[in-house]
mmCIF file with all atom_site columns, C-alpha atoms in Angstrom:
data_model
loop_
_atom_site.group_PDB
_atom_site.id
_atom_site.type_symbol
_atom_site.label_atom_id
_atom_site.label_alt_id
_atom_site.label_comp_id
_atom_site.label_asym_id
_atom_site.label_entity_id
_atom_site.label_seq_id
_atom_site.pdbx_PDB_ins_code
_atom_site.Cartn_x
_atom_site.Cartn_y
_atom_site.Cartn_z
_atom_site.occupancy
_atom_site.B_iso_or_equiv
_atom_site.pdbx_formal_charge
_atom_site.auth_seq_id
_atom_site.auth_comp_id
_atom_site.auth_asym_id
_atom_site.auth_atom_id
_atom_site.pdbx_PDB_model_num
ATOM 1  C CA . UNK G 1 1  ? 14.590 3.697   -9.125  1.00 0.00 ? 476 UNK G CA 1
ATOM 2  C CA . UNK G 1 2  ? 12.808 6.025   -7.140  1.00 0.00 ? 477 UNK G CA 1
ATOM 3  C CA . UNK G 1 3  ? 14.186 9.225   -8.722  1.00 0.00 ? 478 UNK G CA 1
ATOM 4  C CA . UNK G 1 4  ? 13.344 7.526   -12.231 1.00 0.00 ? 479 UNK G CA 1
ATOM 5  C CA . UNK G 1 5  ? 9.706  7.406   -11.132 1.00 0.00 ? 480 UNK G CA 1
ATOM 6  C CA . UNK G 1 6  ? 9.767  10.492  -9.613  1.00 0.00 ? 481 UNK G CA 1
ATOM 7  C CA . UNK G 1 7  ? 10.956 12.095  -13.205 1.00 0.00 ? 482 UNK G CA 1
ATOM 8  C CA . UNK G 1 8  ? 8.269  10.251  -15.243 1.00 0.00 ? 483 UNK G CA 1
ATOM 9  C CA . UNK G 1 9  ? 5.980  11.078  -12.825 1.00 0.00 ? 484 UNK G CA 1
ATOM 10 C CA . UNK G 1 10 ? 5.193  7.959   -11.538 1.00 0.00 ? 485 UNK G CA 1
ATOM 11 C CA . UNK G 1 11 ? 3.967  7.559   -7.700  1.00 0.00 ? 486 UNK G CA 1
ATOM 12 C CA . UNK G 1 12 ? 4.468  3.844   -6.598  1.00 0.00 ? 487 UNK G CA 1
ATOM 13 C CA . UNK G 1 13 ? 1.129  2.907   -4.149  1.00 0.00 ? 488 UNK G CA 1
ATOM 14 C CA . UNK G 1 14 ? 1.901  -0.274  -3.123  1.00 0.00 ? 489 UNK G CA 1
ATOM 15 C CA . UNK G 1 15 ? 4.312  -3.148  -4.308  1.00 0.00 ? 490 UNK G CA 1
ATOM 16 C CA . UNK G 1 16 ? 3.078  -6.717  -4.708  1.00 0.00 ? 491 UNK G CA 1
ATOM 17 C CA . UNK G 1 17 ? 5.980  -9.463  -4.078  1.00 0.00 ? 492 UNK G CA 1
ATOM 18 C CA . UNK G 1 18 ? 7.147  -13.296 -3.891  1.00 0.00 ? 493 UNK G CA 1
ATOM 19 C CA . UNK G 1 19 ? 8.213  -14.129 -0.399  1.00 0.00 ? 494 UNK G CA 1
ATOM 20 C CA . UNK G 1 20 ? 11.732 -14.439 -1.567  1.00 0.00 ? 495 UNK G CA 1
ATOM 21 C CA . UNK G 1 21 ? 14.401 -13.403 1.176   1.00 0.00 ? 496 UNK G CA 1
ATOM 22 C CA . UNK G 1 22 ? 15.001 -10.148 -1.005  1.00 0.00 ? 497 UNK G CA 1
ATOM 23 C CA . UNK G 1 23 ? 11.938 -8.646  0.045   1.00 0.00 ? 498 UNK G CA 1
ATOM 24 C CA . UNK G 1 24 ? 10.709 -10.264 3.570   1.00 0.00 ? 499 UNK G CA 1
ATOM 25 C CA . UNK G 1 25 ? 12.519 -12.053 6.651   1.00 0.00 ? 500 UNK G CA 1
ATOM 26 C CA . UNK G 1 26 ? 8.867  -13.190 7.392   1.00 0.00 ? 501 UNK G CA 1
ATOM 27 C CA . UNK G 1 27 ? 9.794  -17.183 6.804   1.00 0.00 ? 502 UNK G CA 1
ATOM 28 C CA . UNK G 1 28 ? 13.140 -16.691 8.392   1.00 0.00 ? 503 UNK G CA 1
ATOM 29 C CA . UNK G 1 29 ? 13.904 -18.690 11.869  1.00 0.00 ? 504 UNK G CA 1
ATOM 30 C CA . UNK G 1 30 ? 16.547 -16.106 13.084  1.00 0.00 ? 505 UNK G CA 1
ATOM 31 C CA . UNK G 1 31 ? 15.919 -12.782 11.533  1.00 0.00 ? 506 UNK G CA 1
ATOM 32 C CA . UNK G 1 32 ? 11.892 -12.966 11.544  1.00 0.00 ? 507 UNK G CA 1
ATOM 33 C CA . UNK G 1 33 ? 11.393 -9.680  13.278  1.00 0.00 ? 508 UNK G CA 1
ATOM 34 C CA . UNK G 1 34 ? 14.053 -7.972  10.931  1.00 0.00 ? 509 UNK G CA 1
ATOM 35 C CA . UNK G 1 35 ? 12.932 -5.685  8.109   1.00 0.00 ? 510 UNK G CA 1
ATOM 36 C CA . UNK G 1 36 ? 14.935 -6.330  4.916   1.00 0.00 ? 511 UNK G CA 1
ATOM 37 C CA . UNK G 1 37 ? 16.398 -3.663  2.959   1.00 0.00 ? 512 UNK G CA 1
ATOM 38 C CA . UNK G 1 38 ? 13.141 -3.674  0.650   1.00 0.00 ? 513 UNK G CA 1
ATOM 39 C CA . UNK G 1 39 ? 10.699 -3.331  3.279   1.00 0.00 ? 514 UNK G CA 1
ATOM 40 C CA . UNK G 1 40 ? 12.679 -0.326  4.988   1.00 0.00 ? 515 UNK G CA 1
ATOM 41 C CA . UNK G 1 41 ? 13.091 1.176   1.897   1.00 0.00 ? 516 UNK G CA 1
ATOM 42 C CA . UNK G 1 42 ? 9.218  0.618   0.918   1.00 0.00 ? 517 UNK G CA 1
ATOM 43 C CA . UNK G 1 43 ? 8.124  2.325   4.267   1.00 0.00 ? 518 UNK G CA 1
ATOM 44 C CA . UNK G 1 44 ? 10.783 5.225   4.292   1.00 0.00 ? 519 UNK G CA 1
ATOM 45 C CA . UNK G 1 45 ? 8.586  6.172   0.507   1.00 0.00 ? 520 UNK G CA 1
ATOM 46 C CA . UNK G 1 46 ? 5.627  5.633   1.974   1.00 0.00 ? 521 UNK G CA 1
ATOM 47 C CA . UNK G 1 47 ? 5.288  2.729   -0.269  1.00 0.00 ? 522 UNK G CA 1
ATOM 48 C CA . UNK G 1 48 ? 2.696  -0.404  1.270   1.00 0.00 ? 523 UNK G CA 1
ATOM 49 C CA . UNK G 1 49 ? 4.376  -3.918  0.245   1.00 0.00 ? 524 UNK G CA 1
ATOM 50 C CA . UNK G 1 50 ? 2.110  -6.656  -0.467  1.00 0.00 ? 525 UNK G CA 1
ATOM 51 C CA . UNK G 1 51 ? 2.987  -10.214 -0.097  1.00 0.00 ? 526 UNK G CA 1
ATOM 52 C CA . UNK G 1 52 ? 1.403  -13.014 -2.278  1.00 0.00 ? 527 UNK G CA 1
ATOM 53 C CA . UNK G 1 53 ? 0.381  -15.913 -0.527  1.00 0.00 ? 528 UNK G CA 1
ATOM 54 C CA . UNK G 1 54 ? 3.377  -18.805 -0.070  1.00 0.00 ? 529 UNK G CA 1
ATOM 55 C CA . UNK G 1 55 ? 3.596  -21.241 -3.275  1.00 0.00 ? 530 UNK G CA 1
ATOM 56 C CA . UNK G 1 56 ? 1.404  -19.010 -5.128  1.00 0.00 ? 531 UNK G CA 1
ATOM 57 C CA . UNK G 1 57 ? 3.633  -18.220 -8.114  1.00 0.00 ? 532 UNK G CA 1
ATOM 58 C CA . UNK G 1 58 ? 0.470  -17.912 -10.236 1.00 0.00 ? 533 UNK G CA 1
ATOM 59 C CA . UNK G 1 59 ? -0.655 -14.624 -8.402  1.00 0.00 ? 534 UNK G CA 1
ATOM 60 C CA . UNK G 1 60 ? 2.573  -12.920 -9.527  1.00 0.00 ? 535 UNK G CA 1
ATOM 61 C CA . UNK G 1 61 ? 2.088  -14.192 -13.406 1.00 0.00 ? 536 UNK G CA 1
ATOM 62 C CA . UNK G 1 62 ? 1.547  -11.146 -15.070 1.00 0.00 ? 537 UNK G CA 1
ATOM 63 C CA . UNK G 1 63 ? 4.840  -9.614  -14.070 1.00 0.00 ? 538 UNK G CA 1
ATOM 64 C CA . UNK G 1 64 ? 6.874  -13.015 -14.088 1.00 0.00 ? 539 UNK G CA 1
ATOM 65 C CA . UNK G 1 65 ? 5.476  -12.917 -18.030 1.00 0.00 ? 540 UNK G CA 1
ATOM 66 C CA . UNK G 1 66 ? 6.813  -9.404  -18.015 1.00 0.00 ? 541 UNK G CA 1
ATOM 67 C CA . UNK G 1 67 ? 10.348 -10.227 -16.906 1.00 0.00 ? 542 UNK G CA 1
ATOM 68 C CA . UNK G 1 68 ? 10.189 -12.677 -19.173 1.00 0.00 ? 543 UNK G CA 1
ATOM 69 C CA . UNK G 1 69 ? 9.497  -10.586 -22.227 1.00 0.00 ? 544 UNK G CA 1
ATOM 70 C CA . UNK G 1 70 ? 11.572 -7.705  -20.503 1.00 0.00 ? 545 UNK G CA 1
ATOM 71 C CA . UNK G 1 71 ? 14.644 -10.651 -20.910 1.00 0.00 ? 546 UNK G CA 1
ATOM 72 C CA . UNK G 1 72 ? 13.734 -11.651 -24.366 1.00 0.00 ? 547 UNK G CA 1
ATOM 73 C CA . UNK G 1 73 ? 13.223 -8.631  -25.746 1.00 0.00 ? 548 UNK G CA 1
ATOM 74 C CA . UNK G 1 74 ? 16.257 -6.155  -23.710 1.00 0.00 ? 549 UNK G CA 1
ATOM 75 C CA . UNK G 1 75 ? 18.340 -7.589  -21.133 1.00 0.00 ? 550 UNK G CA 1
ATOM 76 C CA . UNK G 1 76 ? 19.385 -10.541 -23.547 1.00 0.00 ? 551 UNK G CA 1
ATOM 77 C CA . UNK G 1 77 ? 20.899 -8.164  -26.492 1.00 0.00 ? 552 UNK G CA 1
ATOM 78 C CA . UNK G 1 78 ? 22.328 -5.447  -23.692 1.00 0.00 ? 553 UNK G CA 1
ATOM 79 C CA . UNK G 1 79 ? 25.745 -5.752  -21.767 1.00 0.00 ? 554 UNK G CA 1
ATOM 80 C CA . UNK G 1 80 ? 25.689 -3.382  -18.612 1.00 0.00 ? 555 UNK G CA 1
ATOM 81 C CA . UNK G 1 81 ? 29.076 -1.946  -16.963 1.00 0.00 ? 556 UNK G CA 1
ATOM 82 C CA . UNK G 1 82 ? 27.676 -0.265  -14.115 1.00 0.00 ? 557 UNK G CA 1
ATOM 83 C CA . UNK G 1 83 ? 23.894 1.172   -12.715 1.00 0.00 ? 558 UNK G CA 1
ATOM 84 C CA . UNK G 1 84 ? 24.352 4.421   -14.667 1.00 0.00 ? 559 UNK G CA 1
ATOM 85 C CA . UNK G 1 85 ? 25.589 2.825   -17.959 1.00 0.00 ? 560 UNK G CA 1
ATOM 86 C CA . UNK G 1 86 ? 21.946 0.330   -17.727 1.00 0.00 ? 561 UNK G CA 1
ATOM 87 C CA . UNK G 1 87 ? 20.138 3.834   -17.377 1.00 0.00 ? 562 UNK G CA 1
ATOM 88 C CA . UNK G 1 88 ? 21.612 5.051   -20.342 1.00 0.00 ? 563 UNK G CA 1
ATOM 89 C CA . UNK G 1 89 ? 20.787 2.051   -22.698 1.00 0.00 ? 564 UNK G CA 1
ATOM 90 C CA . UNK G 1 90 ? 17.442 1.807   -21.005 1.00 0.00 ? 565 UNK G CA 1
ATOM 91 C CA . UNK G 1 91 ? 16.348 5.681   -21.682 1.00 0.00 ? 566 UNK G CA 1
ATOM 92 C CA . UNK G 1 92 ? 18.009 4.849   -25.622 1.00 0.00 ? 567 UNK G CA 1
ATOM 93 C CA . UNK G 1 93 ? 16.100 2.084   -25.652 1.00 0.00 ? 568 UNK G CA 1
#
């Protein structure tokens, strides 16, 4: 993902999230102190990651509406075989 922003580009600031397991160990009993993949990832590109406030789904509603019309509209008509074969469809799309 970064080297498709990178191409376009595109410099990522900061990343707003859910506090789904995916992207923080914060509400974890056993690996609290562990970064997840995400958050290592964020920091090694310089990247700050924002977390939303717990059983707040309404502060992420703009891009949960997005992923909803990104589904309706792309992901629902497309079949993907493999990463590169969902950048191809995506850049024909």
């Amino acid at each position: 993902m970064a080297a498709g922003f990178k191409r376009r580009g595109i410099q990522v600031e900061c990343v707003q999230t859910d506090n789904g397991f995916a992207f923080t160990n914060r509400f974890s009993n056993s690996k609290k102190d562990l970064p997840t993949h995400f958050e290592l990832t964020a920091a090694r590109l310089g990247i700050r990651h924002k977390l939303i406030r717990p059983y707040t789904p309404r502060h992420n509603g703009k891009v949960e509406r997005s992923h909803r019309e990104d589904q309706k509209r792309f992901y629902d008509s497309h079949r993907f075989f493999s990463l590169a074969d969902s950048s191809v469809q995506l850049t024909a799309h």
